[in-house]
PDB file of C-alpha atoms in Angstrom:
ATOM      1  CA  MET A   1     108.286 109.621  84.427  1.00  0.00           C
ATOM      2  CA  LEU A   2     109.354 107.792  87.763  1.00  0.00           C
ATOM      3  CA  PRO A   3     109.464 110.071  90.866  1.00  0.00           C
ATOM      4  CA  LYS A   4     112.463 112.191  91.547  1.00  0.00           C
ATOM      5  CA  THR A   5     113.883 111.579  87.880  1.00  0.00           C
ATOM      6  CA  GLU A   6     114.669 114.273  85.355  1.00  0.00           C
ATOM      7  CA  ASP A   7     116.392 112.444  82.585  1.00  0.00           C
ATOM      8  CA  ARG A   8     115.145 109.665  80.359  1.00  0.00           C
ATOM      9  CA  VAL A   9     114.381 106.303  82.064  1.00  0.00           C
ATOM     10  CA  CYS A  10     114.892 102.954  80.432  1.00  0.00           C
ATOM     11  CA  ARG A  11     112.064 100.573  80.006  1.00  0.00           C
ATOM     12  CA  ALA A  12     113.575  98.144  82.324  1.00  0.00           C
ATOM     13  CA  SER A  13     113.032 100.563  85.215  1.00  0.00           C
ATOM     14  CA  TYR A  14     109.321 100.049  84.781  1.00  0.00           C
ATOM     15  CA  GLN A  15     109.501  96.217  85.246  1.00  0.00           C
ATOM     16  CA  ALA A  16     109.098  94.594  88.464  1.00  0.00           C
ATOM     17  CA  GLY A  17     112.284  93.689  90.479  1.00  0.00           C
ATOM     18  CA  TRP A  18     111.839  90.125  90.014  1.00  0.00           C
ATOM     19  CA  GLN A  19     111.587  90.499  86.323  1.00  0.00           C
ATOM     20  CA  ARG A  20     114.782  92.458  86.214  1.00  0.00           C
ATOM     21  CA  LEU A  21     116.441  89.916  88.483  1.00  0.00           C
ATOM     22  CA  ALA A  22     115.430  87.063  86.165  1.00  0.00           C
ATOM     23  CA  VAL A  23     117.087  88.826  83.179  1.00  0.00           C
ATOM     24  CA  ARG A  24     120.251  89.556  85.037  1.00  0.00           C
ATOM     25  CA  LEU A  25     120.559  86.123  86.381  1.00  0.00           C
ATOM     26  CA  THR A  26     120.000  84.663  82.784  1.00  0.00           C
ATOM     27  CA  VAL A  27     122.576  87.034  81.136  1.00  0.00           C
ATOM     28  CA  LEU A  28     125.092  86.255  84.155  1.00  0.00           C
ATOM     29  CA  GLY A  29     124.527  82.364  83.687  1.00  0.00           C
ATOM     30  CA  THR A  30     124.935  82.516  79.952  1.00  0.00           C
ATOM     31  CA  VAL A  31     128.049  84.533  80.176  1.00  0.00           C
ATOM     32  CA  THR A  32     129.429  82.120  82.763  1.00  0.00           C
ATOM     33  CA  GLU A  33     128.598  79.093  81.059  1.00  0.00           C
ATOM     34  CA  THR A  34     129.855  80.334  77.684  1.00  0.00           C
ATOM     35  CA  ASP A  35     133.216  81.419  79.338  1.00  0.00           C
ATOM     36  CA  TYR A  36     133.471  77.951  80.955  1.00  0.00           C
ATOM     37  CA  LEU A  37     132.820  76.096  77.859  1.00  0.00           C
ATOM     38  CA  ALA A  38     134.934  78.058  75.615  1.00  0.00           C
ATOM     39  CA  GLY A  39     137.756  78.602  78.047  1.00  0.00           C
ATOM     40  CA  ARG A  40     138.306  75.207  79.621  1.00  0.00           C
ATOM     41  CA  HIS A  41     136.753  72.803  77.121  1.00  0.00           C
ATOM     42  CA  LEU A  42     137.164  74.732  73.916  1.00  0.00           C
ATOM     43  CA  GLU A  43     137.990  71.707  71.645  1.00  0.00           C
ATOM     44  CA  ALA A  44     134.883  69.632  72.996  1.00  0.00           C
ATOM     45  CA  THR A  45     132.613  72.593  72.642  1.00  0.00           C
ATOM     46  CA  LEU A  46     133.772  73.249  68.976  1.00  0.00           C
ATOM     47  CA  GLN A  47     133.214  69.474  68.319  1.00  0.00           C
ATOM     48  CA  SER A  48     129.844  69.383  69.577  1.00  0.00           C
ATOM     49  CA  THR A  49     128.689  72.517  67.935  1.00  0.00           C
ATOM     50  CA  ARG A  50     130.044  71.180  64.630  1.00  0.00           C
ATOM     51  CA  ALA A  51     128.045  67.915  65.213  1.00  0.00           C
ATOM     52  CA  LEU A  52     125.049  69.848  65.857  1.00  0.00           C
ATOM     53  CA  TRP A  53     125.449  72.084  62.744  1.00  0.00           C
ATOM     54  CA  GLU A  54     126.238  68.960  60.492  1.00  0.00           C
ATOM     55  CA  GLU A  55     123.187  66.798  61.783  1.00  0.00           C
ATOM     56  CA  PRO A  56     120.420  69.352  62.681  1.00  0.00           C
ATOM     57  CA  GLN A  57     117.746  66.600  62.476  1.00  0.00           C
ATOM     58  CA  GLY A  58     118.317  65.566  65.957  1.00  0.00           C
ATOM     59  CA  VAL A  59     118.139  68.973  67.480  1.00  0.00           C
ATOM     60  CA  LEU A  60     115.036  69.787  65.612  1.00  0.00           C
ATOM     61  CA  ARG A  61     113.173  66.597  66.784  1.00  0.00           C
ATOM     62  CA  ALA A  62     114.198  67.330  70.360  1.00  0.00           C
ATOM     63  CA  LEU A  63     112.975  71.084  69.992  1.00  0.00           C
ATOM     64  CA  GLN A  64     109.782  69.819  68.507  1.00  0.00           C
ATOM     65  CA  THR A  65     109.092  67.493  71.390  1.00  0.00           C
ATOM     66  CA  GLY A  66     110.130  69.989  74.064  1.00  0.00           C
ATOM     67  CA  GLY A  67     108.330  72.809  72.485  1.00  0.00           C
ATOM     68  CA  ILE A  68     104.995  70.888  72.354  1.00  0.00           C
ATOM     69  CA  GLY A  69     105.507  69.987  75.918  1.00  0.00           C
ATOM     70  CA  ALA A  70     106.236  73.508  76.928  1.00  0.00           C
ATOM     71  CA  ALA A  71     103.396  74.844  74.987  1.00  0.00           C
ATOM     72  CA  GLY A  72     101.005  72.395  76.719  1.00  0.00           C
ATOM     73  CA  VAL A  73     102.386  73.230  80.109  1.00  0.00           C
ATOM     74  CA  ALA A  74     102.006  76.981  79.343  1.00  0.00           C
ATOM     75  CA  VAL A  75      98.429  76.462  78.116  1.00  0.00           C
ATOM     76  CA  VAL A  76      96.999  74.354  80.965  1.00  0.00           C
ATOM     77  CA  GLY A  77      98.917  76.818  83.450  1.00  0.00           C
ATOM     78  CA  GLY A  78      97.218  79.795  81.902  1.00  0.00           C
ATOM     79  CA  LEU A  79      93.748  78.123  81.745  1.00  0.00           C
ATOM     80  CA  ALA A  80      94.168  77.105  85.474  1.00  0.00           C
ATOM     81  CA  TYR A  81      95.477  80.568  86.581  1.00  0.00           C
ATOM     82  CA  GLY A  82      92.550  82.164  84.570  1.00  0.00           C
ATOM     83  CA  ALA A  83      89.937  79.889  86.243  1.00  0.00           C
ATOM     84  CA  LEU A  84      91.251  80.272  89.773  1.00  0.00           C
ATOM     85  CA  THR A  85      91.651  84.038  89.638  1.00  0.00           C
ATOM     86  CA  ARG A  86      88.460  84.800  87.591  1.00  0.00           C
ATOM     87  CA  GLU A  87      86.429  85.850  90.638  1.00  0.00           C
ATOM     88  CA  ARG A  88      88.942  88.090  92.150  1.00  0.00           C
ATOM     89  CA  ARG A  89      89.498  89.836  88.739  1.00  0.00           C
ATOM     90  CA  GLU A  90      85.925  90.573  88.417  1.00  0.00           C
ATOM     91  CA  LEU A  91      85.481  91.741  91.952  1.00  0.00           C
ATOM     92  CA  MET A  92      88.357  94.240  91.318  1.00  0.00           C
ATOM     93  CA  ARG A  93      86.913  95.239  87.882  1.00  0.00           C
ATOM     94  CA  GLY A  94      83.518  95.717  89.332  1.00  0.00           C
ATOM     95  CA  TRP A  95      84.287  97.253  92.654  1.00  0.00           C
ATOM     96  CA  GLY A  96      88.082  97.749  93.281  1.00  0.00           C
ATOM     97  CA  VAL A  97      88.786  99.979  90.289  1.00  0.00           C
ATOM     98  CA  PRO A  98      85.642 102.278  90.973  1.00  0.00           C
ATOM     99  CA  LEU A  99      86.537 102.396  94.453  1.00  0.00           C
ATOM    100  CA  HIS A 100      90.062 103.585  93.567  1.00  0.00           C
ATOM    101  CA  GLN A 101      88.626 106.209  91.608  1.00  0.00           C
ATOM    102  CA  ALA A 102      86.623 107.804  94.614  1.00  0.00           C
ATOM    103  CA  PRO A 103      89.625 108.433  97.048  1.00  0.00           C
ATOM    104  CA  HIS A 104      92.871 108.363  95.188  1.00  0.00           C
ATOM    105  CA  ARG A 105      92.914 112.343  94.927  1.00  0.00           C
ATOM    106  CA  PRO A 106      92.264 113.028  98.423  1.00  0.00           C
ATOM    107  CA  LEU A 107      94.693 110.317  99.431  1.00  0.00           C
ATOM    108  CA  GLY A 108      97.294 111.942  96.990  1.00  0.00           C
ATOM    109  CA  MET A 109      97.758 108.809  94.853  1.00  0.00           C
ATOM    110  CA  SER A 110      98.112 108.513  91.087  1.00  0.00           C
ATOM    111  CA  GLU A 111      95.097 107.623  89.127  1.00  0.00           C
ATOM    112  CA  GLN A 112      97.481 104.962  87.532  1.00  0.00           C
ATOM    113  CA  THR A 113      98.244 103.200  90.893  1.00  0.00           C
ATOM    114  CA  ASP A 114      97.337  99.611  90.764  1.00  0.00           C
ATOM    115  CA  PRO A 115      94.127  99.171  93.390  1.00  0.00           C
ATOM    116  CA  ARG A 116      95.372  95.846  94.187  1.00  0.00           C
ATOM    117  CA  ARG A 117      98.370  97.440  95.873  1.00  0.00           C
ATOM    118  CA  TYR A 118      96.426  99.064  98.632  1.00  0.00           C
ATOM    119  CA  LEU A 119      92.731  97.965  98.465  1.00  0.00           C
ATOM    120  CA  HIS A 120      91.880  94.632 100.148  1.00  0.00           C
ATOM    121  CA  ILE A 121      88.401  93.795  99.376  1.00  0.00           C
ATOM    122  CA  PRO A 122      86.738  90.527 100.626  1.00  0.00           C
ATOM    123  CA  LYS A 123      84.459  88.661  98.269  1.00  0.00           C
ATOM    124  CA  ASN A 124      81.547  89.023 100.553  1.00  0.00           C
ATOM    125  CA  PHE A 125      82.356  92.739 101.414  1.00  0.00           C
ATOM    126  CA  SER A 126      78.489  93.561 101.751  1.00  0.00           C
ATOM    127  CA  ASP A 127      78.053  91.267 104.775  1.00  0.00           C
ATOM    128  CA  ASP A 128      77.740  93.027 107.986  1.00  0.00           C
ATOM    129  CA  ASP A 129      81.028  91.440 109.426  1.00  0.00           C
ATOM    130  CA  ALA A 130      83.294  91.873 106.395  1.00  0.00           C
ATOM    131  CA  GLU A 131      86.108  94.373 106.375  1.00  0.00           C
ATOM    132  CA  ILE A 132      87.549  96.468 103.621  1.00  0.00           C
ATOM    133  CA  ARG A 133      91.105  97.430 104.217  1.00  0.00           C
ATOM    134  CA  ILE A 134      92.552 100.322 102.653  1.00  0.00           C
ATOM    135  CA  GLY A 135      96.537 100.844 102.984  1.00  0.00           C
ATOM    136  CA  LEU A 136      97.249 104.685 103.243  1.00  0.00           C
ATOM    137  CA  PRO A 137     100.086 106.488 102.102  1.00  0.00           C
ATOM    138  CA  ALA A 138     102.749 107.140 104.474  1.00  0.00           C
ATOM    139  CA  HIS A 139     102.391 111.182 104.218  1.00  0.00           C
ATOM    140  CA  LEU A 140      98.992 111.017 106.128  1.00  0.00           C
ATOM    141  CA  ASP A 141      98.199 114.740 105.009  1.00  0.00           C
ATOM    142  CA  PHE A 142      94.485 114.199 103.814  1.00  0.00           C
ATOM    143  CA  SER A 143      91.075 114.944 105.231  1.00  0.00           C
ATOM    144  CA  ARG A 144      89.594 111.762 106.648  1.00  0.00           C
ATOM    145  CA  ASP A 145      86.266 113.056 106.465  1.00  0.00           C
ATOM    146  CA  VAL A 146      86.446 113.446 102.725  1.00  0.00           C
ATOM    147  CA  VAL A 147      87.942 110.021 102.216  1.00  0.00           C
ATOM    148  CA  ALA A 148      85.325 108.477 104.365  1.00  0.00           C
ATOM    149  CA  ASP A 149      82.414 110.369 102.572  1.00  0.00           C
ATOM    150  CA  ARG A 150      83.603 109.305  99.226  1.00  0.00           C
ATOM    151  CA  ILE A 151      84.015 105.881  99.936  1.00  0.00           C
ATOM    152  CA  THR A 152      80.650 105.823 101.635  1.00  0.00           C
ATOM    153  CA  ARG A 153      79.053 107.205  98.531  1.00  0.00           C
ATOM    154  CA  LYS A 154      80.831 104.963  96.243  1.00  0.00           C
ATOM    155  CA  LEU A 155      79.959 101.752  98.069  1.00  0.00           C
ATOM    156  CA  ALA A 156      76.493 102.719  98.603  1.00  0.00           C
ATOM    157  CA  LEU A 157      76.355 100.622 101.729  1.00  0.00           C
ATOM    158  CA  GLU A 158      74.540 101.512 105.053  1.00  0.00           C
ATOM    159  CA  GLY A 159      76.130 101.899 108.412  1.00  0.00           C
ATOM    160  CA  LEU A 160      79.812 101.838 107.594  1.00  0.00           C
ATOM    161  CA  THR A 161      82.353 102.324 110.347  1.00  0.00           C
ATOM    162  CA  PHE A 162      85.810 103.680 109.554  1.00  0.00           C
ATOM    163  CA  SER A 163      88.672 102.855 111.958  1.00  0.00           C
ATOM    164  CA  TRP A 164      91.981 104.532 111.330  1.00  0.00           C
ATOM    165  CA  HIS A 165      95.173 102.560 112.340  1.00  0.00           C
ATOM    166  CA  ALA A 166      98.943 103.540 112.301  1.00  0.00           C
ATOM    167  CA  GLU A 167     100.182 100.173 113.648  1.00  0.00           C
ATOM    168  CA  GLY A 168     103.430  99.073 112.112  1.00  0.00           C
ATOM    169  CA  ARG A 169     105.171 100.822 109.189  1.00  0.00           C
ATOM    170  CA  THR A 170     101.974 101.118 106.847  1.00  0.00           C
ATOM    171  CA  PRO A 171      98.900 103.006 108.081  1.00  0.00           C
ATOM    172  CA  TYR A 172      95.557 101.732 107.075  1.00  0.00           C
ATOM    173  CA  VAL A 173      91.634 102.261 107.366  1.00  0.00           C
ATOM    174  CA  ARG A 174      89.538  99.441 108.347  1.00  0.00           C
ATOM    175  CA  ILE A 175      85.918  99.685 107.002  1.00  0.00           C
ATOM    176  CA  THR A 176      83.320  97.296 108.440  1.00  0.00           C
ATOM    177  CA  GLY A 177      79.630  97.268 108.650  1.00  0.00           C
ATOM    178  CA  GLU A 178      79.360  97.446 112.314  1.00  0.00           C
ATOM    179  CA  GLU A 179      80.916  99.120 115.302  1.00  0.00           C
ATOM    180  CA  ASP A 180      84.446  98.084 116.068  1.00  0.00           C
ATOM    181  CA  PRO A 181      84.852  97.058 119.788  1.00  0.00           C
TER     182      PRO A 181
END
């Protein structure tokens, strides 16, 4: 259930905003183009549709060539994305998700919250000058000591310094390996 809802929620409500926007724009474009072609150029549209229906070989050849090209682009793009984000995924799997499991209850967050939304862990987080940044919830009704203790135990790093900031709209905690100036 989404927060502050009582009735059944449709599946589209769980999608990201850009995904819902893409569907809406696609439907709007399809309806507009269909209306334009059917309303203003009905005879030409019907003639083109009949020609495609009677001679499907040209359409099939174009779809085969375009489909092979689209599949090739999708495969290459997927492989590139996987290669470029592999190290970040492994970091989040090995450190981000376990770190999320430590302070999510004291912070008042759901266990299903994606850690990438509020945890910012650099690749070299065990260095002395590295900073781990945790975006805090806006309500701020949690114990700082409990959160700091759980994070320290979970990371098992020596000499961590916690600095709590409420700059801007989103409060956050900065964790460093040495004293903040």
